[in-house]
Short mmCIF file of N, CA and C in Angstrom, two decimals:
data_model
loop_
_atom_site.label_atom_id
_atom_site.label_comp_id
_atom_site.label_asym_id
_atom_site.label_seq_id
_atom_site.Cartn_x
_atom_site.Cartn_y
_atom_site.Cartn_z
N ALA A 24 113.62 -21.54 64.03
CA ALA A 24 114.55 -22.93 63.02
C ALA A 24 115.87 -22.01 62.40
N TYR A 25 115.93 -20.72 61.77
CA TYR A 25 117.22 -19.96 61.54
C TYR A 25 117.68 -19.11 62.44
N GLY A 26 117.21 -18.99 63.39
CA GLY A 26 117.88 -17.78 64.47
C GLY A 26 119.50 -17.71 64.30
N GLY A 27 120.09 -18.91 63.79
CA GLY A 27 121.45 -18.49 63.87
C GLY A 27 122.01 -18.29 62.44
N GLN A 28 121.50 -18.46 61.60
CA GLN A 28 121.89 -18.37 60.32
C GLN A 28 122.65 -17.22 60.05
N MET A 29 124.25 -17.39 59.76
CA MET A 29 124.59 -16.07 59.48
C MET A 29 124.99 -15.13 58.14
N SER A 30 124.23 -16.00 57.31
CA SER A 30 124.54 -15.50 55.75
C SER A 30 122.87 -14.86 55.62
N GLY A 31 121.98 -14.60 56.45
CA GLY A 31 120.91 -13.83 56.52
C GLY A 31 120.00 -14.29 54.96
N VAL A 32 120.28 -15.52 54.54
CA VAL A 32 119.09 -15.73 53.31
C VAL A 32 117.79 -15.75 53.77
N CYS A 33 117.56 -16.47 54.85
CA CYS A 33 116.19 -16.82 55.50
C CYS A 33 115.50 -15.20 55.44
N ILE A 34 116.09 -14.09 56.17
CA ILE A 34 115.46 -12.83 56.70
C ILE A 34 115.58 -12.06 55.02
N SER A 35 115.95 -12.41 54.16
CA SER A 35 116.25 -11.70 53.23
C SER A 35 115.27 -12.20 52.06
N GLN A 36 114.53 -13.23 52.39
CA GLN A 36 113.25 -13.68 51.72
C GLN A 36 111.87 -13.14 52.17
N LEU A 37 111.96 -12.00 53.09
CA LEU A 37 110.94 -11.92 53.63
C LEU A 37 110.19 -10.57 52.55
N PRO A 38 108.97 -10.21 52.95
CA PRO A 38 108.35 -9.17 51.78
C PRO A 38 108.99 -7.55 52.31
N ASN A 39 109.55 -7.40 53.43
CA ASN A 39 110.04 -6.08 53.90
C ASN A 39 111.32 -6.38 54.77
N PRO A 40 112.57 -7.14 54.52
CA PRO A 40 113.31 -7.44 55.33
C PRO A 40 114.09 -6.50 56.19
N PRO A 41 114.53 -6.47 57.26
CA PRO A 41 114.91 -5.36 57.82
C PRO A 41 116.01 -5.69 57.54
N THR A 42 116.82 -4.05 58.03
CA THR A 42 118.29 -3.92 57.97
C THR A 42 119.33 -4.86 58.86
N MET A 43 120.61 -4.85 58.63
CA MET A 43 121.29 -5.49 59.13
C MET A 43 121.61 -4.14 60.12
N SER A 44 121.68 -2.91 59.60
CA SER A 44 122.34 -2.23 61.06
C SER A 44 121.41 -1.25 61.24
N PRO A 45 120.97 -0.52 61.74
CA PRO A 45 119.87 0.21 62.54
C PRO A 45 119.75 1.92 61.37
N THR A 46 118.70 1.92 60.93
CA THR A 46 118.19 3.36 60.41
C THR A 46 118.61 4.62 60.86
N ASP A 47 119.53 5.46 60.21
CA ASP A 47 120.13 6.78 61.09
C ASP A 47 118.87 7.47 61.11
N ALA A 48 118.65 8.45 61.97
CA ALA A 48 116.98 8.73 62.04
C ALA A 48 117.13 10.52 61.71
N SER A 49 118.60 10.82 61.47
CA SER A 49 118.79 11.97 60.88
C SER A 49 117.78 11.94 59.10
N GLY A 50 118.24 13.16 58.54
CA GLY A 50 118.26 13.46 57.16
C GLY A 50 118.91 12.12 56.29
N ALA A 51 118.47 12.29 55.08
CA ALA A 51 119.56 11.67 53.63
C ALA A 51 120.85 12.22 53.59
N ASP A 52 121.71 11.82 53.13
CA ASP A 52 123.09 12.47 53.16
C ASP A 52 123.08 12.87 51.93
N PHE A 53 122.23 13.60 51.34
CA PHE A 53 121.89 14.15 49.99
C PHE A 53 120.91 15.22 50.24
N TRP A 54 120.78 16.54 49.42
CA TRP A 54 119.60 17.21 49.16
C TRP A 54 119.04 17.53 47.67
N TYR A 55 117.84 17.56 47.96
CA TYR A 55 116.66 17.53 46.70
C TYR A 55 116.12 18.57 47.12
N PRO A 56 115.64 19.53 45.27
CA PRO A 56 114.50 20.52 45.16
C PRO A 56 113.14 19.77 45.80
N ASP A 57 112.42 21.01 46.72
CA ASP A 57 111.06 20.34 46.87
C ASP A 57 110.00 20.74 45.71
N TYR A 58 109.79 19.94 45.16
CA TYR A 58 108.98 20.13 43.82
C TYR A 58 107.39 19.94 44.43
N GLU A 59 107.27 19.56 45.28
CA GLU A 59 105.85 19.80 45.91
C GLU A 59 105.32 21.35 46.34
N THR A 60 106.22 21.87 46.12
CA THR A 60 105.91 23.39 46.82
C THR A 60 106.05 24.12 45.55
N ALA A 61 105.21 25.28 45.63
CA ALA A 61 105.50 26.45 44.62
C ALA A 61 107.26 26.98 44.58
N TRP A 62 107.86 27.05 43.42
CA TRP A 62 109.09 27.74 43.22
C TRP A 62 109.45 28.68 43.89
N SER A 63 108.99 29.89 44.40
CA SER A 63 108.91 30.90 44.99
C SER A 63 109.26 30.66 46.74
N ASP A 64 108.49 29.66 46.94
CA ASP A 64 108.11 29.24 48.34
C ASP A 64 108.88 28.21 48.95
N ALA A 65 109.88 27.33 47.89
CA ALA A 65 109.96 26.18 47.92
C ALA A 65 111.93 26.30 48.58
N GLY A 66 112.24 24.99 48.95
CA GLY A 66 113.63 25.23 49.44
C GLY A 66 114.19 23.58 49.00
N CYS A 67 114.97 23.28 49.59
CA CYS A 67 116.06 21.99 49.55
C CYS A 67 115.79 21.16 50.69
N LYS A 68 114.96 20.23 50.67
CA LYS A 68 115.13 19.03 51.77
C LYS A 68 116.13 18.40 51.64
N ASN A 69 116.30 17.43 52.97
CA ASN A 69 116.86 15.89 52.63
C ASN A 69 116.04 15.04 53.72
N GLU A 70 114.99 14.99 53.76
CA GLU A 70 113.95 13.62 54.46
C GLU A 70 113.80 12.41 53.85
N ARG A 71 113.50 11.72 54.71
CA ARG A 71 113.64 10.52 54.21
C ARG A 71 112.64 9.92 54.58
N PRO A 72 111.46 9.05 53.38
CA PRO A 72 112.48 8.47 52.48
C PRO A 72 112.24 9.82 51.57
N PRO A 73 113.17 9.76 50.50
CA PRO A 73 112.58 10.73 49.78
C PRO A 73 111.70 10.79 48.41
N PRO A 74 110.73 11.69 48.13
CA PRO A 74 109.53 11.38 47.52
C PRO A 74 109.74 10.94 46.04
N PHE A 75 110.96 10.54 45.61
CA PHE A 75 111.14 10.43 44.16
C PHE A 75 112.31 9.09 44.42
N ASN A 76 111.88 8.19 42.99
CA ASN A 76 112.94 6.98 43.03
C ASN A 76 114.22 7.78 42.42
N THR A 77 115.16 6.83 42.71
CA THR A 77 117.03 7.65 42.59
C THR A 77 116.62 7.85 40.70
N GLY A 78 117.31 8.93 40.41
CA GLY A 78 117.44 9.66 39.01
C GLY A 78 116.14 10.19 38.38
N ASP A 79 115.01 9.97 39.57
CA ASP A 79 114.24 10.97 38.91
C ASP A 79 114.09 12.74 39.18
N ARG A 80 115.03 12.83 39.97
CA ARG A 80 115.39 14.59 40.36
C ARG A 80 116.85 14.49 40.35
N PRO A 81 117.24 15.39 40.60
CA PRO A 81 118.51 15.85 40.97
C PRO A 81 119.20 16.23 42.23
N VAL A 82 120.01 15.28 42.94
CA VAL A 82 120.26 15.57 44.28
C VAL A 82 121.73 16.27 44.40
N TYR A 83 121.77 16.72 45.27
CA TYR A 83 122.99 17.59 45.96
C TYR A 83 123.70 17.38 47.41
N SER A 84 125.07 17.35 46.95
CA SER A 84 125.89 17.12 48.51
C SER A 84 125.36 17.82 49.34
N THR A 85 125.11 19.10 49.59
CA THR A 85 124.99 20.19 50.25
C THR A 85 123.88 21.15 50.11
N ARG A 86 123.42 21.59 50.81
CA ARG A 86 121.89 22.65 50.99
C ARG A 86 122.22 23.37 50.08
N ILE A 87 123.31 24.23 50.25
CA ILE A 87 123.70 25.66 49.58
C ILE A 87 123.81 25.00 47.95
N GLN A 88 124.35 24.30 47.90
CA GLN A 88 124.49 23.68 46.52
C GLN A 88 123.05 23.77 45.49
N CYS A 89 122.19 22.92 46.64
CA CYS A 89 120.77 22.58 46.22
C CYS A 89 120.48 24.01 45.62
N CYS A 90 120.17 24.82 46.86
CA CYS A 90 119.58 26.33 46.66
C CYS A 90 120.15 26.81 45.30
N LYS A 91 121.43 27.05 45.05
CA LYS A 91 122.11 27.57 44.23
C LYS A 91 121.71 27.32 43.10
N SER A 92 121.54 25.48 42.59
CA SER A 92 120.98 25.27 41.39
C SER A 92 120.06 25.20 41.06
N ALA A 93 118.89 24.60 42.33
CA ALA A 93 117.57 24.46 42.02
C ALA A 93 116.69 25.86 42.02
N TYR A 94 116.89 26.78 43.12
CA TYR A 94 116.73 28.05 43.28
C TYR A 94 117.04 29.19 43.00
N GLY A 95 118.67 29.35 42.08
CA GLY A 95 119.07 30.24 41.61
C GLY A 95 118.43 31.16 41.20
N GLY A 96 118.04 32.70 41.61
CA GLY A 96 117.17 33.75 41.06
C GLY A 96 116.09 33.44 41.87
N GLN A 97 115.80 33.23 43.08
CA GLN A 97 114.71 32.90 43.81
C GLN A 97 114.75 34.14 44.38
N MET A 98 113.63 35.41 43.89
CA MET A 98 113.60 36.20 44.33
C MET A 98 113.31 36.44 46.13
N SER A 99 112.38 35.69 46.41
CA SER A 99 112.12 35.20 47.74
C SER A 99 112.97 34.87 48.64
N GLY A 100 114.31 34.69 48.13
CA GLY A 100 115.35 34.36 48.73
C GLY A 100 114.94 32.84 49.81
N LYS A 101 113.78 32.48 49.36
CA LYS A 101 113.46 31.38 50.83
C LYS A 101 114.33 30.34 50.98
N CYS A 102 114.73 29.58 49.73
CA CYS A 102 115.76 28.41 50.05
C CYS A 102 117.02 28.97 50.77
N LEU A 103 117.52 30.05 50.56
CA LEU A 103 118.44 30.24 51.49
C LEU A 103 118.46 31.06 52.70
N SER A 104 116.78 31.15 52.99
CA SER A 104 116.80 31.62 54.45
C SER A 104 116.58 30.26 54.96
N GLU A 105 116.43 29.63 54.32
CA GLU A 105 116.69 27.75 55.31
C GLU A 105 117.86 27.59 55.76
N LEU A 106 118.94 28.03 55.46
CA LEU A 106 119.74 27.54 55.55
C LEU A 106 120.42 27.77 56.98
N PRO A 107 121.35 27.13 57.98
CA PRO A 107 121.31 27.51 59.32
C PRO A 107 122.25 28.63 59.71
N ASN A 108 123.04 29.27 59.08
CA ASN A 108 123.45 30.58 59.00
C ASN A 108 122.90 31.63 57.45
N PRO A 109 121.77 32.02 57.18
CA PRO A 109 122.09 32.33 55.97
C PRO A 109 122.36 33.58 55.83
N PRO A 110 123.11 33.68 54.37
CA PRO A 110 123.46 35.04 54.04
C PRO A 110 122.18 35.79 53.87
N THR A 111 122.62 37.40 53.84
CA THR A 111 121.36 38.20 53.23
C THR A 111 121.48 38.24 51.95
N VAL A 112 120.08 38.81 51.47
CA VAL A 112 119.97 38.62 50.04
C VAL A 112 120.80 39.70 49.30
N ALA A 113 120.75 40.92 50.04
CA ALA A 113 121.97 41.90 49.32
C ALA A 113 123.08 42.15 50.72
N PRO A 114 123.94 41.49 50.39
CA PRO A 114 124.69 41.79 51.65
C PRO A 114 125.59 43.16 51.85
N THR A 115 125.15 43.75 52.92
CA THR A 115 125.92 45.14 53.28
C THR A 115 127.34 45.37 53.72
N PRO A 116 128.25 45.97 52.76
CA PRO A 116 129.59 46.05 52.89
C PRO A 116 129.41 46.67 53.95
N SER A 117 130.97 46.26 55.21
CA SER A 117 131.20 47.25 56.35
C SER A 117 132.27 48.38 55.70
N GLY A 118 132.44 48.75 56.84
CA GLY A 118 133.63 50.14 56.82
C GLY A 118 132.95 51.14 56.09
N GLY A 119 133.48 52.17 55.79
CA GLY A 119 133.43 53.81 54.94
C GLY A 119 133.09 53.44 53.49
N LEU A 120 132.33 53.90 52.87
CA LEU A 120 132.46 54.15 51.38
C LEU A 120 133.89 54.80 51.15
N SER A 121 134.05 54.52 49.71
CA SER A 121 135.27 54.94 49.17
C SER A 121 135.15 56.57 48.81
N VAL A 122 134.23 57.21 48.83
CA VAL A 122 133.82 58.52 48.38
C VAL A 122 133.28 59.09 49.81
N PHE A 123 133.48 60.38 49.74
CA PHE A 123 133.12 61.58 50.78
C PHE A 123 131.96 62.10 50.09
N TYR A 124 130.91 62.49 50.80
CA TYR A 124 129.81 63.43 50.83
C TYR A 124 129.60 64.56 51.93
N PRO A 125 128.58 65.23 51.83
CA PRO A 125 128.38 66.38 52.74
C PRO A 125 127.24 65.98 53.56
N ASP A 126 127.40 66.05 54.91
CA ASP A 126 126.18 65.84 56.13
C ASP A 126 125.22 66.58 56.17
N TYR A 127 124.41 66.87 55.49
CA TYR A 127 123.01 67.83 55.48
C TYR A 127 122.24 67.67 56.52
N SER A 128 122.77 66.73 57.69
CA SER A 128 121.49 66.66 58.68
C SER A 128 122.39 67.81 59.91
N LYS A 129 123.59 68.20 59.24
CA LYS A 129 123.70 69.33 60.47
C LYS A 129 123.54 70.60 59.95
N ALA A 130 123.70 71.89 60.68
CA ALA A 130 123.60 73.00 60.33
C ALA A 130 124.71 73.38 59.30
N TRP A 131 124.65 74.58 58.37
CA TRP A 131 125.68 74.29 57.48
C TRP A 131 127.28 74.91 58.20
N PRO A 132 127.14 75.92 58.99
CA PRO A 132 128.18 76.46 59.98
C PRO A 132 128.92 75.14 60.54
N GLU A 133 127.95 74.43 61.00
CA GLU A 133 128.55 72.74 61.87
C GLU A 133 128.90 71.59 60.75
N GLY A 134 128.34 71.80 59.42
CA GLY A 134 128.47 70.83 58.46
C GLY A 134 130.24 69.88 58.50
N VAL A 135 130.31 69.15 58.01
CA VAL A 135 131.47 68.09 57.78
C VAL A 135 130.94 66.90 56.58
N CYS A 136 132.28 66.50 55.97
CA CYS A 136 131.86 65.71 55.03
C CYS A 136 132.04 64.23 55.96
N VAL A 137 131.30 63.07 55.35
CA VAL A 137 131.33 61.80 56.16
C VAL A 137 131.33 60.88 54.85
N ASN A 138 131.87 59.39 55.08
CA ASN A 138 131.57 58.58 53.77
C ASN A 138 131.24 57.18 54.71
N THR A 139 129.82 57.63 55.60
CA THR A 139 128.93 56.28 56.17
C THR A 139 128.38 55.75 55.08
N ARG A 140 128.09 54.66 55.14
CA ARG A 140 126.95 54.09 54.74
C ARG A 140 125.49 54.25 55.49
N PRO A 141 124.33 54.12 54.85
CA PRO A 141 124.40 53.99 53.59
C PRO A 141 124.43 55.70 53.25
N MET A 142 124.56 55.92 51.92
CA MET A 142 124.74 57.28 51.46
C MET A 142 123.34 57.34 50.77
N PRO A 143 123.04 58.75 51.36
CA PRO A 143 121.57 59.10 50.76
C PRO A 143 121.53 58.99 49.51
N SER A 144 120.52 59.05 48.88
CA SER A 144 120.60 59.49 47.47
C SER A 144 120.66 60.94 46.82
N GLY A 145 121.01 61.32 45.81
CA GLY A 145 121.21 62.83 45.51
C GLY A 145 122.12 63.81 46.15
N ARG A 146 123.37 62.99 47.00
CA ARG A 146 124.35 63.82 47.69
C ARG A 146 125.53 64.22 46.41
N PRO A 147 126.30 64.96 46.20
CA PRO A 147 127.22 65.15 45.62
C PRO A 147 128.87 64.52 46.14
N THR A 148 129.52 63.57 45.52
CA THR A 148 130.25 62.87 45.66
C THR A 148 131.83 63.41 45.83
N TYR A 149 132.44 62.93 46.77
CA TYR A 149 133.93 63.67 46.23
C TYR A 149 135.04 62.34 46.50
N GLY A 150 136.01 62.62 46.05
CA GLY A 150 137.29 61.36 46.14
C GLY A 150 137.90 61.27 47.73
N THR A 151 138.03 62.81 48.17
CA THR A 151 138.68 62.94 49.32
C THR A 151 137.84 63.98 50.23
N LYS A 152 138.24 63.94 51.49
CA LYS A 152 137.17 64.41 52.48
C LYS A 152 137.71 65.90 52.33
N GLU A 153 138.66 66.43 52.50
CA GLU A 153 139.36 67.61 52.10
C GLU A 153 138.39 68.61 50.68
N SER A 154 138.33 67.78 49.30
CA SER A 154 137.90 68.12 48.27
C SER A 154 136.52 68.11 48.63
N CYS A 155 135.50 67.28 49.45
CA CYS A 155 134.28 67.52 49.58
C CYS A 155 133.61 68.96 50.51
N CYS A 156 134.79 68.77 51.53
CA CYS A 156 134.81 70.33 52.15
C CYS A 156 135.00 71.30 50.98
N ASN A 157 135.96 71.96 50.51
CA ASN A 157 136.15 72.55 49.58
C ASN A 157 134.91 72.92 48.63
N GLY A 158 134.36 71.41 47.55
CA GLY A 158 133.33 71.55 47.20
C GLY A 158 131.70 71.96 47.83
N ALA A 159 131.68 71.14 48.96
CA ALA A 159 130.39 71.67 49.80
C ALA A 159 130.11 72.85 50.62
N TYR A 160 131.63 73.11 51.31
CA TYR A 160 131.20 73.86 52.43
C TYR A 160 132.53 75.11 52.40
N GLY A 161 132.75 75.32 50.87
CA GLY A 161 133.26 76.75 50.58
C GLY A 161 132.62 77.98 51.10
N GLY A 162 133.58 78.64 51.70
CA GLY A 162 133.16 79.81 52.49
C GLY A 162 132.55 79.43 53.80
N GLN A 163 132.89 78.53 54.26
CA GLN A 163 132.16 77.68 55.55
C GLN A 163 133.24 78.91 56.73
N THR A 164 132.91 80.00 57.32
CA THR A 164 133.62 80.68 58.18
C THR A 164 134.01 80.24 59.24
N SER A 165 133.11 79.12 59.58
CA SER A 165 133.70 78.14 61.06
C SER A 165 134.64 77.38 60.63
N GLN A 166 134.61 77.14 59.38
CA GLN A 166 135.94 76.16 58.64
C GLN A 166 136.01 74.90 59.82
N LYS A 167 134.73 74.51 59.87
CA LYS A 167 134.41 73.17 60.71
C LYS A 167 134.97 72.09 59.70
N CYS A 168 134.19 72.10 58.70
CA CYS A 168 134.49 71.07 57.53
C CYS A 168 136.23 70.82 57.64
N LEU A 169 136.81 72.05 57.19
CA LEU A 169 138.03 71.56 56.78
C LEU A 169 139.28 71.23 57.82
N CYS A 170 138.14 71.98 59.34
CA CYS A 170 139.42 71.60 60.29
C CYS A 170 139.20 70.05 61.00
N ASP A 171 137.68 69.68 60.40
CA ASP A 171 137.49 67.95 60.88
C ASP A 171 138.08 67.32 59.43
N ALA A 172 138.65 67.57 58.47
CA ALA A 172 139.10 67.23 56.92
C ALA A 172 140.74 67.14 57.48
N VAL A 173 141.25 68.15 57.88
CA VAL A 173 142.73 68.59 57.63
C VAL A 173 143.13 68.39 58.98
N GLY A 174 142.51 68.43 59.97
CA GLY A 174 143.36 68.50 61.43
C GLY A 174 143.36 70.02 62.16
N VAL A 175 144.16 69.88 62.81
CA VAL A 175 144.41 71.47 63.51
C VAL A 175 145.27 72.18 63.30
N CYS A 176 146.12 71.46 62.10
CA CYS A 176 147.26 72.11 61.80
C CYS A 176 146.76 73.49 60.54
N HIS A 177 144.87 72.88 59.97
CA HIS A 177 144.59 73.56 58.77
C HIS A 177 144.61 75.30 59.17
N SER A 178 143.85 75.76 60.54
CA SER A 178 143.61 77.06 60.45
C SER A 178 144.10 77.42 62.11
N CYS A 179 143.84 78.42 62.68
CA CYS A 179 144.18 79.07 63.63
C CYS A 179 142.60 79.06 64.60
N VAL A 180 141.46 78.53 63.93
CA VAL A 180 140.05 78.34 64.71
C VAL A 180 139.99 76.99 64.38
N CYS A 181 140.83 76.03 64.37
CA CYS A 181 140.67 74.74 64.49
C CYS A 181 141.18 73.47 65.51
N GLY A 182 141.94 74.72 66.34
CA GLY A 182 141.83 74.01 67.59
C GLY A 182 142.88 75.09 68.63
N THR A 183 143.13 74.78 69.69
CA THR A 183 144.13 75.68 70.65
C THR A 183 145.74 75.34 69.57
N GLN A 184 146.70 76.37 70.39
CA GLN A 184 147.65 76.67 70.03
C GLN A 184 148.89 75.19 70.64
N ALA A 185 148.03 74.88 72.06
CA ALA A 185 148.56 73.48 72.44
C ALA A 185 148.80 72.46 71.80
N GLU A 186 147.67 72.13 70.99
CA GLU A 186 146.85 71.16 70.49
C GLU A 186 148.03 71.21 68.91
N ARG A 187 148.11 72.49 68.51
CA ARG A 187 148.85 72.50 67.18
C ARG A 187 150.05 72.45 67.77
N ASP A 188 150.78 72.84 68.91
CA ASP A 188 152.16 72.18 69.23
C ASP A 188 152.29 70.33 69.40
N ALA A 189 151.14 70.46 69.59
CA ALA A 189 151.08 69.04 69.76
C ALA A 189 151.33 67.90 68.80
N GLN A 190 151.04 68.59 67.49
CA GLN A 190 150.55 67.63 66.07
C GLN A 190 152.02 68.51 65.26
N GLY A 191 152.75 69.01 65.96
CA GLY A 191 153.69 69.75 65.17
C GLY A 191 153.21 70.72 64.14
N CYS A 192 152.43 71.24 64.36
CA CYS A 192 151.78 72.01 63.21
C CYS A 192 153.18 73.36 62.88
N ALA A 193 153.20 73.73 61.77
CA ALA A 193 154.22 75.02 61.66
C ALA A 193 153.24 76.33 61.78
N LEU A 194 151.97 76.27 61.77
CA LEU A 194 151.31 77.35 61.90
C LEU A 194 151.38 77.94 63.62
N THR A 195 151.70 79.10 63.65
CA THR A 195 151.44 79.49 65.07
C THR A 195 150.23 80.80 65.12
N CYS A 196 149.35 80.62 65.99
CA CYS A 196 148.53 81.99 65.77
C CYS A 196 148.59 82.13 67.20
N SER A 197 148.23 83.80 67.78
CA SER A 197 148.40 84.23 68.38
C SER A 197 147.06 84.66 69.40
#
């Protein structure tokens, strides 16, 4: 009888009236903390319908905002691990360290100084590769460390005369 009614008054009087536009099948456009799960195992959700009334718990526009606010300090990292591209709990910096340390994995005559990550605990550190060689491998007759640190111009044992000439070394060896 009211099929063509443009105002929608008749339909709005139904106990559970349908919406005039289709319901989006994806999640809600906000994120909320999952209070139904233990804090250490919980994360943020955007499921519909939310299990709370508007204003009963905080909501956030992004998942990361929700994780930072509701689960900041969560040692398990559960909330952050559920992100599409989760950060690591302890990011590993890239590149070499700003200090050098002796590489004890080699025999002493072949030893050199490195600045690779991770640095083993208990190693002495030096500000430069050359100072590391002088401190950790002083007296090394092979001069392997200083040759590696300074280059072929350091000593006659560091390379061939052709290599020294190519580098423009003042050092001439016979």
